[in-house]
Tab-separated table of C-alpha atoms in Angstrom:
chain	number	residue	atom	x	y	z
A	1	MET	CA	-59.424	-67.836	-25.164
A	2	LEU	CA	-61.234	-67.993	-21.794
A	3	GLU	CA	-63.828	-65.467	-22.968
A	4	ARG	CA	-64.905	-67.997	-25.561
A	5	TYR	CA	-66.249	-70.206	-22.779
A	6	TYR	CA	-67.017	-67.867	-19.860
A	7	VAL	CA	-69.234	-64.780	-20.051
A	8	ARG	CA	-68.813	-63.409	-16.535
A	9	PRO	CA	-65.639	-61.279	-16.149
A	10	GLU	CA	-65.217	-62.318	-12.513
A	11	THR	CA	-64.986	-65.973	-13.571
A	12	VAL	CA	-62.273	-65.161	-16.103
A	13	ASP	CA	-60.408	-63.073	-13.507
A	14	ARG	CA	-60.671	-65.878	-10.976
A	15	ILE	CA	-59.092	-68.362	-13.384
A	16	ARG	CA	-56.352	-65.932	-14.438
A	17	SER	CA	-55.402	-65.318	-10.818
A	18	SER	CA	-54.523	-68.985	-10.310
A	19	TRP	CA	-50.839	-69.753	-9.789
A	20	ILE	CA	-51.135	-72.424	-12.513
A	21	TYR	CA	-52.894	-70.111	-15.000
A	22	ASP	CA	-50.300	-70.596	-17.748
A	23	SER	CA	-50.888	-74.344	-17.506
A	24	VAL	CA	-54.654	-73.881	-17.483
A	25	ASP	CA	-54.469	-71.637	-20.549
A	26	ARG	CA	-52.424	-74.233	-22.386
A	27	TYR	CA	-54.975	-76.882	-21.389
A	28	VAL	CA	-57.861	-74.737	-22.687
A	29	ARG	CA	-56.122	-74.358	-26.040
A	30	TRP	CA	-55.485	-78.101	-26.201
A	31	LEU	CA	-59.134	-78.900	-25.443
A	32	THR	CA	-60.181	-76.528	-28.213
A	33	GLU	CA	-57.761	-78.109	-30.687
A	34	GLN	CA	-59.034	-81.567	-29.737
A	35	LYS	CA	-62.597	-80.520	-30.630
A	36	TYR	CA	-64.061	-80.727	-27.122
A	37	ASN	CA	-67.456	-79.072	-27.002
A	38	SER	CA	-67.966	-75.869	-25.026
A	39	ARG	CA	-69.816	-77.589	-22.208
A	40	SER	CA	-66.932	-80.001	-21.587
A	41	VAL	CA	-64.407	-77.155	-21.463
A	42	PHE	CA	-66.713	-75.108	-19.224
A	43	ARG	CA	-66.872	-77.959	-16.686
A	44	ARG	CA	-63.219	-79.020	-16.765
A	45	ILE	CA	-61.452	-75.721	-16.219
A	46	PRO	CA	-62.866	-74.876	-12.753
A	47	LEU	CA	-61.933	-78.401	-11.683
A	48	VAL	CA	-58.257	-78.093	-12.626
A	49	VAL	CA	-58.111	-74.612	-11.069
A	50	SER	CA	-59.495	-76.080	-7.825
A	51	PHE	CA	-56.869	-78.799	-8.043
A	52	GLY	CA	-54.172	-76.129	-8.296
A	53	ASP	CA	-55.599	-74.319	-5.267
A	54	PHE	CA	-55.677	-77.581	-3.296
A	55	ALA	CA	-52.082	-78.423	-4.191
A	56	ARG	CA	-50.850	-74.932	-3.250
A	57	ALA	CA	-52.734	-75.070	0.075
A	58	HIS	CA	-51.021	-78.376	0.848
A	59	GLY	CA	-47.498	-77.210	0.095
A	60	ALA	CA	-47.006	-77.379	-3.676
A	61	GLU	CA	-44.564	-74.755	-4.938
A	62	SER	CA	-43.781	-76.026	-8.440
A	63	LEU	CA	-45.549	-77.828	-11.262
A	64	ASP	CA	-43.379	-80.934	-11.145
A	65	VAL	CA	-44.771	-81.978	-7.734
A	66	LEU	CA	-48.427	-81.746	-8.777
A	67	PRO	CA	-48.861	-85.485	-9.544
A	68	ARG	CA	-48.465	-86.351	-5.866
A	69	TYR	CA	-51.587	-84.323	-5.050
A	70	ILE	CA	-53.927	-86.038	-7.527
A	71	GLU	CA	-55.187	-88.793	-5.239
A	72	PRO	CA	-55.489	-86.630	-2.079
A	73	PHE	CA	-57.498	-84.091	-4.093
A	74	ILE	CA	-59.773	-86.820	-5.450
A	75	ASP	CA	-60.296	-88.245	-1.964
A	76	ALA	CA	-61.221	-84.809	-0.639
A	77	ARG	CA	-63.657	-84.087	-3.490
A	78	VAL	CA	-65.316	-87.490	-3.247
A	79	ALA	CA	-65.674	-87.151	0.514
A	80	GLU	CA	-67.198	-83.691	0.078
A	81	ARG	CA	-69.659	-84.773	-2.604
A	82	GLY	CA	-70.383	-88.239	-1.281
A	83	ARG	CA	-71.775	-87.593	2.154
A	84	GLY	CA	-74.297	-90.332	2.786
A	85	ARG	CA	-73.291	-92.238	-0.369
A	86	LYS	CA	-71.332	-95.440	0.136
A	87	SER	CA	-71.638	-97.115	-3.251
A	88	ALA	CA	-68.248	-98.337	-4.489
A	89	HIS	CA	-69.455	-97.928	-8.064
A	90	TRP	CA	-70.401	-94.283	-7.433
A	91	ARG	CA	-67.017	-93.506	-5.863
A	92	LYS	CA	-65.167	-95.124	-8.731
A	93	ARG	CA	-67.172	-93.253	-11.377
A	94	VAL	CA	-66.836	-89.863	-9.684
A	95	SER	CA	-63.134	-90.397	-8.976
A	96	GLN	CA	-62.423	-91.063	-12.632
A	97	GLY	CA	-64.417	-88.003	-13.670
A	98	ILE	CA	-62.160	-85.878	-11.462
A	99	ARG	CA	-58.935	-87.661	-12.360
A	100	ASN	CA	-59.249	-87.475	-16.137
A	101	PRO	CA	-59.052	-83.655	-16.652
A	102	ILE	CA	-56.189	-83.333	-14.177
A	103	GLN	CA	-54.202	-86.066	-15.905
A	104	GLN	CA	-54.788	-84.458	-19.275
A	105	MET	CA	-53.452	-81.106	-18.105
A	106	LEU	CA	-50.416	-82.593	-16.348
A	107	HIS	CA	-49.596	-84.615	-19.436
A	108	LEU	CA	-49.285	-81.314	-21.332
A	109	ILE	CA	-47.188	-79.429	-18.811
A	110	ILE	CA	-44.922	-82.007	-17.129
A	111	PRO	CA	-42.286	-83.730	-19.304
A	112	GLY	CA	-42.395	-87.490	-18.877
A	113	PHE	CA	-45.788	-87.567	-17.184
A	114	ASP	CA	-47.453	-90.639	-18.686
A	115	GLY	CA	-51.006	-89.344	-18.488
A	116	ARG	CA	-52.022	-91.726	-15.748
A	117	GLY	CA	-50.128	-90.747	-12.646
A	118	PRO	CA	-49.974	-92.776	-9.449
A	119	ARG	CA	-53.374	-94.357	-9.083
A	120	LYS	CA	-54.548	-95.715	-5.789
A	121	VAL	CA	-55.981	-99.208	-6.072
A	122	GLU	CA	-59.286	-99.095	-4.224
A	123	ASN	CA	-60.328	-101.755	-1.723
A	124	PRO	CA	-64.154	-101.970	-1.746
A	125	PHE	CA	-64.026	-103.598	1.705
A	126	GLU	CA	-61.844	-100.886	3.240
A	127	GLY	CA	-64.110	-100.562	6.261
A	128	LEU	CA	-63.875	-104.163	7.481
A	129	ALA	CA	-60.645	-105.401	5.891
A	130	PRO	CA	-58.512	-102.253	5.442
A	131	HIS	CA	-55.163	-104.069	5.364
A	132	PHE	CA	-55.954	-106.759	2.789
A	133	PHE	CA	-53.949	-105.101	0.018
A	134	VAL	CA	-51.061	-104.507	2.430
A	135	TYR	CA	-51.146	-108.256	3.147
A	136	LEU	CA	-51.055	-109.027	-0.580
A	137	ARG	CA	-48.079	-106.724	-1.117
A	138	GLN	CA	-45.979	-107.477	1.934
A	139	GLU	CA	-46.763	-111.096	2.816
A	140	ARG	CA	-47.627	-112.564	-0.561
A	141	GLY	CA	-45.303	-110.288	-2.530
A	142	LEU	CA	-47.794	-109.508	-5.289
A	143	ARG	CA	-47.100	-106.839	-7.897
A	144	GLU	CA	-49.354	-103.837	-8.426
A	145	SER	CA	-50.812	-105.422	-11.561
A	146	SER	CA	-51.901	-108.396	-9.446
A	147	ILE	CA	-53.324	-106.059	-6.801
A	148	ARG	CA	-55.417	-104.357	-9.499
A	149	HIS	CA	-56.539	-107.813	-10.621
A	150	HIS	CA	-57.739	-108.532	-7.067
A	151	SER	CA	-59.389	-105.118	-6.826
A	152	HIS	CA	-61.357	-105.730	-10.039
A	153	TYR	CA	-62.927	-108.973	-8.819
A	154	LEU	CA	-63.528	-107.657	-5.307
A	155	HIS	CA	-65.470	-104.741	-6.802
A	156	GLN	CA	-67.572	-107.257	-8.738
A	157	PHE	CA	-68.262	-109.109	-5.493
A	158	ALA	CA	-69.041	-105.885	-3.617
A	159	SER	CA	-71.519	-104.841	-6.317
A	160	TYR	CA	-73.273	-108.198	-6.020
A	161	LEU	CA	-73.525	-107.895	-2.232
A	162	GLN	CA	-74.994	-104.430	-2.638
A	163	SER	CA	-77.539	-105.704	-5.176
A	164	ILE	CA	-78.859	-108.289	-2.698
A	165	GLU	CA	-78.666	-105.764	0.183
A	166	PHE	CA	-76.099	-107.848	2.055
A	167	GLN	CA	-74.439	-105.386	4.422
A	168	ASP	CA	-72.389	-107.283	7.024
A	169	LEU	CA	-69.423	-109.153	5.567
A	170	ARG	CA	-69.037	-110.960	8.885
A	171	GLN	CA	-72.217	-112.869	8.062
A	172	LEU	CA	-70.782	-114.220	4.814
A	173	SER	CA	-71.903	-117.787	4.104
A	174	PRO	CA	-71.565	-120.475	1.398
A	175	PRO	CA	-75.027	-119.696	-0.083
A	176	VAL	CA	-73.996	-116.049	-0.604
A	177	LEU	CA	-70.765	-117.093	-2.320
A	178	SER	CA	-72.646	-119.628	-4.434
A	179	GLY	CA	-75.175	-116.987	-5.456
A	180	PHE	CA	-72.423	-114.629	-6.551
A	181	PHE	CA	-70.701	-117.181	-8.766
A	182	SER	CA	-74.001	-118.347	-10.242
A	183	GLU	CA	-74.712	-114.792	-11.375
A	184	PHE	CA	-71.113	-113.870	-12.214
A	185	GLY	CA	-70.568	-116.890	-14.439
A	186	GLN	CA	-73.663	-116.481	-16.587
A	187	HIS	CA	-72.025	-114.396	-19.308
A	188	ARG	CA	-68.327	-115.007	-18.646
A	189	GLY	CA	-65.834	-117.589	-19.790
A	190	ARG	CA	-64.344	-120.263	-17.576
A	191	GLY	CA	-61.012	-118.490	-17.418
A	192	THR	CA	-62.625	-115.322	-16.051
A	193	VAL	CA	-64.642	-117.283	-13.487
A	194	ARG	CA	-61.502	-119.160	-12.489
A	195	GLY	CA	-59.721	-115.858	-11.863
A	196	ALA	CA	-62.579	-114.624	-9.665
A	197	CYS	CA	-62.525	-117.908	-7.731
A	198	SER	CA	-58.816	-117.542	-6.968
A	199	VAL	CA	-59.273	-113.985	-5.699
A	200	LEU	CA	-62.320	-114.779	-3.557
A	201	ARG	CA	-60.719	-117.884	-2.050
A	202	GLY	CA	-57.717	-115.851	-0.961
A	203	PHE	CA	-59.937	-113.077	0.372
A	204	VAL	CA	-62.094	-115.477	2.396
A	205	ARG	CA	-58.978	-117.132	3.877
A	206	TYR	CA	-57.710	-113.701	4.879
A	207	LEU	CA	-61.026	-112.799	6.535
A	208	TYR	CA	-60.868	-116.021	8.541
A	209	ARG	CA	-57.236	-115.427	9.507
A	210	GLU	CA	-58.129	-111.955	10.772
A	211	ASN	CA	-61.072	-113.356	12.792
A	212	ILE	CA	-63.546	-111.429	10.668
A	213	LEU	CA	-65.180	-114.734	9.720
A	214	ALA	CA	-65.848	-117.458	12.263
A	215	LYS	CA	-65.336	-120.211	9.665
A	216	ASP	CA	-63.109	-120.641	6.634
A	217	PHE	CA	-65.443	-121.050	3.653
A	218	SER	CA	-62.691	-120.890	1.034
A	219	SER	CA	-62.954	-124.625	0.322
A	220	VAL	CA	-66.516	-124.237	-0.992
A	221	ILE	CA	-65.242	-121.999	-3.812
A	222	GLU	CA	-64.345	-124.536	-6.490
A	223	HIS	CA	-62.476	-123.602	-9.639
A	224	PRO	CA	-64.205	-124.552	-12.888
A	225	LEU	CA	-62.154	-127.118	-14.783
A	226	THR	CA	-60.491	-125.728	-17.888
A	227	TYR	CA	-58.747	-127.641	-20.637
A	228	ARG	CA	-56.556	-126.367	-23.425
A	229	LEU	CA	-58.250	-126.780	-26.815
A	230	SER	CA	-61.581	-127.359	-25.017
A	231	ASN	CA	-63.415	-124.618	-26.895
A	232	VAL	CA	-64.119	-124.363	-30.591
A	233	PRO	CA	-63.063	-120.935	-32.002
A	234	ARG	CA	-65.984	-118.550	-32.429
A	235	SER	CA	-66.118	-118.045	-36.201
A	236	ILE	CA	-69.051	-116.936	-38.341
A	237	THR	CA	-70.100	-117.745	-41.902
A	238	TRP	CA	-69.031	-115.679	-44.891
A	239	ASP	CA	-72.658	-114.706	-45.506
A	240	GLU	CA	-72.711	-113.258	-41.986
A	241	VAL	CA	-69.505	-111.373	-42.773
A	242	ARG	CA	-71.205	-109.821	-45.799
A	243	ARG	CA	-74.223	-108.843	-43.683
A	244	MET	CA	-71.938	-107.201	-41.159
A	245	LEU	CA	-70.088	-105.208	-43.832
A	246	GLU	CA	-73.350	-104.170	-45.482
A	247	SER	CA	-74.584	-102.770	-42.145
A	248	VAL	CA	-71.880	-100.069	-42.225
A	249	ASP	CA	-72.954	-96.633	-43.472
A	250	LYS	CA	-69.915	-95.790	-45.606
A	251	ARG	CA	-71.221	-92.299	-46.392
A	252	THR	CA	-70.003	-90.936	-43.043
A	253	PRO	CA	-66.428	-90.489	-41.729
A	254	LEU	CA	-67.251	-92.958	-38.937
A	255	GLY	CA	-68.543	-95.506	-41.420
A	256	LYS	CA	-65.509	-95.129	-43.698
A	257	ARG	CA	-63.205	-95.739	-40.741
A	258	ASP	CA	-65.151	-98.706	-39.412
A	259	HIS	CA	-65.472	-100.315	-42.849
A	260	ALA	CA	-61.690	-100.241	-43.283
A	261	ILE	CA	-61.164	-101.677	-39.796
A	262	LEU	CA	-63.598	-104.552	-40.337
A	263	LEU	CA	-61.982	-105.451	-43.659
A	264	LEU	CA	-58.526	-105.541	-42.049
A	265	LEU	CA	-59.774	-107.783	-39.254
A	266	VAL	CA	-61.536	-110.318	-41.442
A	267	SER	CA	-59.169	-110.270	-44.458
A	268	TYR	CA	-55.875	-110.616	-42.615
A	269	GLY	CA	-56.998	-111.991	-39.249
A	270	LEU	CA	-55.303	-109.106	-37.452
A	271	ARG	CA	-55.607	-108.614	-33.724
A	272	ALA	CA	-57.329	-105.470	-32.443
A	273	ARG	CA	-54.013	-104.267	-31.017
A	274	GLU	CA	-52.333	-104.649	-34.398
A	275	VAL	CA	-55.027	-102.646	-36.192
A	276	ALA	CA	-54.866	-99.864	-33.598
A	277	ALA	CA	-51.067	-99.678	-33.961
A	278	LEU	CA	-51.026	-99.320	-37.767
A	279	THR	CA	-49.412	-96.122	-39.042
A	280	LEU	CA	-49.143	-94.401	-42.401
A	281	ASP	CA	-45.586	-95.728	-42.612
A	282	ASP	CA	-46.944	-99.290	-42.698
A	283	MET	CA	-48.702	-98.635	-46.014
A	284	ASP	CA	-46.562	-99.237	-49.112
A	285	TRP	CA	-48.909	-97.898	-51.764
A	286	ARG	CA	-46.413	-98.089	-54.620
A	287	ASN	CA	-45.758	-101.809	-54.144
A	288	GLU	CA	-49.269	-102.526	-52.821
A	289	ARG	CA	-48.116	-103.979	-49.524
A	290	LEU	CA	-49.193	-103.744	-45.898
A	291	ARG	CA	-46.719	-104.207	-43.054
A	292	VAL	CA	-47.899	-105.314	-39.613
A	293	PRO	CA	-45.057	-104.652	-37.123
A	294	GLU	CA	-44.454	-105.961	-33.604
A	295	ARG	CA	-46.776	-108.930	-33.697
A	296	LYS	CA	-47.408	-111.136	-30.689
A	297	ALA	CA	-44.770	-113.574	-31.917
A	298	GLY	CA	-42.226	-110.722	-31.937
A	299	HIS	CA	-41.872	-110.324	-35.698
A	300	SER	CA	-43.351	-108.272	-38.525
A	301	THR	CA	-45.525	-109.572	-41.355
A	302	LEU	CA	-45.636	-108.162	-44.875
A	303	TYR	CA	-48.924	-108.739	-46.714
A	304	PRO	CA	-49.983	-108.066	-50.287
A	305	LEU	CA	-52.461	-105.212	-50.041
A	306	SER	CA	-55.874	-106.419	-51.142
A	307	PRO	CA	-57.504	-103.946	-53.570
A	308	ILE	CA	-60.739	-103.842	-51.560
A	309	VAL	CA	-58.860	-103.221	-48.303
A	310	GLY	CA	-56.594	-100.636	-49.914
A	311	GLU	CA	-59.553	-98.748	-51.393
A	312	ALA	CA	-61.343	-98.718	-48.032
A	313	ILE	CA	-58.292	-97.353	-46.203
A	314	LEU	CA	-57.675	-94.758	-48.914
A	315	ASP	CA	-61.321	-93.658	-48.783
A	316	TYR	CA	-61.007	-93.120	-45.023
A	317	LEU	CA	-57.699	-91.265	-45.341
A	318	LYS	CA	-59.178	-88.886	-47.911
A	319	MET	CA	-62.645	-88.324	-46.466
A	320	GLY	CA	-62.697	-89.440	-42.826
A	321	ARG	CA	-59.351	-89.183	-41.037
A	322	PRO	CA	-58.757	-85.899	-39.160
A	323	GLN	CA	-55.913	-83.573	-40.122
A	324	THR	CA	-53.128	-84.369	-37.658
A	325	ALA	CA	-49.364	-84.778	-37.473
A	326	ASP	CA	-49.820	-88.128	-35.709
A	327	ARG	CA	-48.922	-91.026	-38.031
A	328	HIS	CA	-51.492	-93.503	-36.715
A	329	ILE	CA	-54.101	-94.431	-39.305
A	330	PHE	CA	-57.249	-94.812	-37.229
A	331	PHE	CA	-58.537	-92.042	-34.948
A	332	ARG	CA	-61.396	-91.448	-32.576
A	333	THR	CA	-64.295	-89.459	-33.987
A	334	LEU	CA	-65.062	-87.790	-30.639
A	335	ALA	CA	-62.848	-85.575	-28.506
A	336	PRO	CA	-60.100	-85.921	-27.605
A	337	GLN	CA	-58.639	-86.368	-31.068
A	338	ALA	CA	-56.463	-89.402	-30.456
A	339	PRO	CA	-55.565	-92.739	-32.071
A	340	MET	CA	-58.013	-95.568	-31.491
A	341	THR	CA	-57.244	-98.031	-28.733
A	342	GLN	CA	-57.283	-101.806	-28.863
A	343	SER	CA	-60.590	-101.951	-26.993
A	344	ALA	CA	-62.149	-99.412	-29.375
A	345	VAL	CA	-61.216	-101.557	-32.380
A	346	SER	CA	-62.678	-104.676	-30.789
A	347	GLY	CA	-65.778	-102.721	-29.783
A	348	THR	CA	-66.221	-101.647	-33.400
A	349	ALA	CA	-66.400	-105.276	-34.524
A	350	SER	CA	-68.785	-106.142	-31.697
A	351	ARG	CA	-71.094	-103.233	-32.538
A	352	TYR	CA	-71.511	-104.138	-36.204
A	353	LEU	CA	-71.933	-107.844	-35.498
A	354	ARG	CA	-74.835	-106.973	-33.216
A	355	LYS	CA	-76.212	-104.465	-35.720
A	356	ALA	CA	-76.224	-107.139	-38.428
A	357	GLY	CA	-78.003	-109.576	-36.130
A	358	VAL	CA	-75.111	-112.043	-36.078
A	359	ALA	CA	-75.523	-114.264	-33.033
A	360	VAL	CA	-72.123	-115.251	-31.673
A	361	SER	CA	-70.786	-115.672	-28.159
A	362	ARG	CA	-68.472	-112.865	-26.969
A	363	ALA	CA	-68.580	-110.994	-30.266
A	364	GLY	CA	-65.553	-108.841	-31.024
A	365	SER	CA	-62.444	-108.515	-33.155
A	366	HIS	CA	-61.369	-112.081	-32.381
A	367	THR	CA	-64.603	-113.332	-33.938
A	368	LEU	CA	-63.391	-111.952	-37.266
A	369	ARG	CA	-59.864	-113.261	-36.670
A	370	HIS	CA	-61.261	-116.755	-36.060
A	371	THR	CA	-63.403	-116.406	-39.181
A	372	CYS	CA	-60.368	-115.546	-41.288
A	373	VAL	CA	-58.477	-118.581	-39.988
A	374	GLN	CA	-61.454	-120.892	-40.418
A	375	ARG	CA	-61.846	-119.792	-44.035
A	376	LEU	CA	-58.206	-120.722	-44.672
A	377	VAL	CA	-58.710	-124.091	-42.949
A	378	ASP	CA	-61.735	-124.769	-45.145
A	379	ALA	CA	-59.582	-123.963	-48.189
A	380	ASN	CA	-57.108	-126.705	-47.094
A	381	VAL	CA	-54.272	-124.259	-46.427
A	382	SER	CA	-51.617	-125.895	-44.227
A	383	PHE	CA	-51.593	-125.017	-40.540
A	384	LYS	CA	-47.986	-123.800	-40.807
A	385	VAL	CA	-48.944	-121.298	-43.512
A	386	ILE	CA	-52.053	-120.228	-41.570
A	387	GLY	CA	-50.043	-119.698	-38.390
A	388	ASP	CA	-47.520	-117.539	-40.233
A	389	TYR	CA	-50.304	-115.605	-41.977
A	390	VAL	CA	-52.129	-114.572	-38.803
A	391	GLY	CA	-49.028	-114.256	-36.609
A	392	HIS	CA	-49.504	-117.152	-34.206
A	393	ARG	CA	-46.655	-117.575	-31.740
A	394	GLY	CA	-46.519	-121.344	-32.223
A	395	PRO	CA	-48.280	-124.303	-33.849
A	396	ALA	CA	-50.424	-124.991	-30.761
A	397	ALA	CA	-52.378	-121.784	-31.335
A	398	THR	CA	-53.305	-122.907	-34.847
A	399	ARG	CA	-53.896	-126.550	-33.962
A	400	ILE	CA	-57.169	-125.805	-32.201
A	401	TYR	CA	-58.731	-125.213	-35.611
A	402	SER	CA	-58.073	-128.854	-36.489
A	403	LYS	CA	-60.997	-129.684	-34.209
A	404	VAL	CA	-63.369	-128.227	-36.773
A	405	ALA	CA	-63.013	-128.895	-40.493
A	406	ILE	CA	-66.377	-127.489	-41.429
A	407	GLU	CA	-66.455	-128.479	-45.082
A	408	SER	CA	-65.398	-132.045	-44.258
A	409	LEU	CA	-68.030	-132.310	-41.551
A	410	ARG	CA	-70.647	-131.150	-44.035
A	411	GLU	CA	-69.560	-133.918	-46.398
A	412	VAL	CA	-69.898	-136.470	-43.602
A	413	GLY	CA	-73.390	-135.181	-42.901
A	414	CYS	CA	-74.265	-135.574	-46.600
A	415	GLY	CA	-73.138	-139.198	-46.679
A	416	ASP	CA	-69.615	-138.933	-48.117
A	417	GLY	CA	-67.947	-139.982	-44.883
A	418	GLU	CA	-65.889	-142.852	-46.306
A	419	GLU	CA	-63.981	-140.566	-48.661
A	420	VAL	CA	-63.379	-138.006	-45.932
A	421	LEU	CA	-62.071	-140.604	-43.492
A	422	GLN	CA	-59.652	-142.213	-45.947
């Protein structure tokens, strides 16, 4: 199998001499089965062999201990390649490029390995505030998920400081903080900005406590006010839905898949997670039914299978879906051959909305979900029925749509307000 990717005999011999060769060989076969191109295989194999050499040099004697060497190996490789480069974005990108092949191989060879391994949450301000995450864990008692939340927003802040060539965090001032939030909030919702405010306020307080800052500027970071039911759901018109569907090239396997996904989203108001989780077992072709299990409300929903949706799914199953033992319906079209993720489903909706020229804020799968609900509201379907149909956890989630009764508002605009208000 190695000779398929490497011409030089000494390269093949070098790989075969590795103490983890059996694992590497299994990984090569998996990459081939998953339709990775030759260049990807050519680049990944030397990396995992080097990882094996590193682990052996640092005391590894069996495969089951390899996960503990992932992060030290990444640190060593990044340090070796990144001399003179201090960009947090560069380190993050390179680290993930190293981590991914190693995780893939370990997932194949170590039972129970979840494919991720122990990831180190990176502090972009390690040089000046190296113990901030220790403070969050030990003094504030935050979980790792919350630490990752802090890391995400701190990386956003670090990238902004780099973009304005601000190098000394000890010179931080209110104008710099104000500039960051002015830029950060341009294309983000209030909830996201509010999360960034909370993280930065805590970080600034910590810097002051540690005498890194001479003054505590945390009070100048004000949370944006948010109100429940303050925003109108982002729906689109049915003509725009048709334009979006017509923009799909259904002659290709990708188009067949995406057409079926878009129809599921807009016809049933499914969430991206629910579409990604659908399996062949959820399709009852004989009785023309579709089952959506494990909804957000904790129950399953059984729908009548619309002929147009059923035909689209069947077309994809026959002409687009790869041959695999996995029961998931929707798969990636690029290597590795794997079921689609929630983000991939939402990205599919976003891509075709843009392609069709549909202007909507934060376009994605929820745009089509909102459109489905709004169409039911316009048809005077009761909110209880709508909530059950789209799997809302409670009536409050559906009630927001009472703010907009589009057809009634149109009647008011046309002069029939008295009848509407009666």
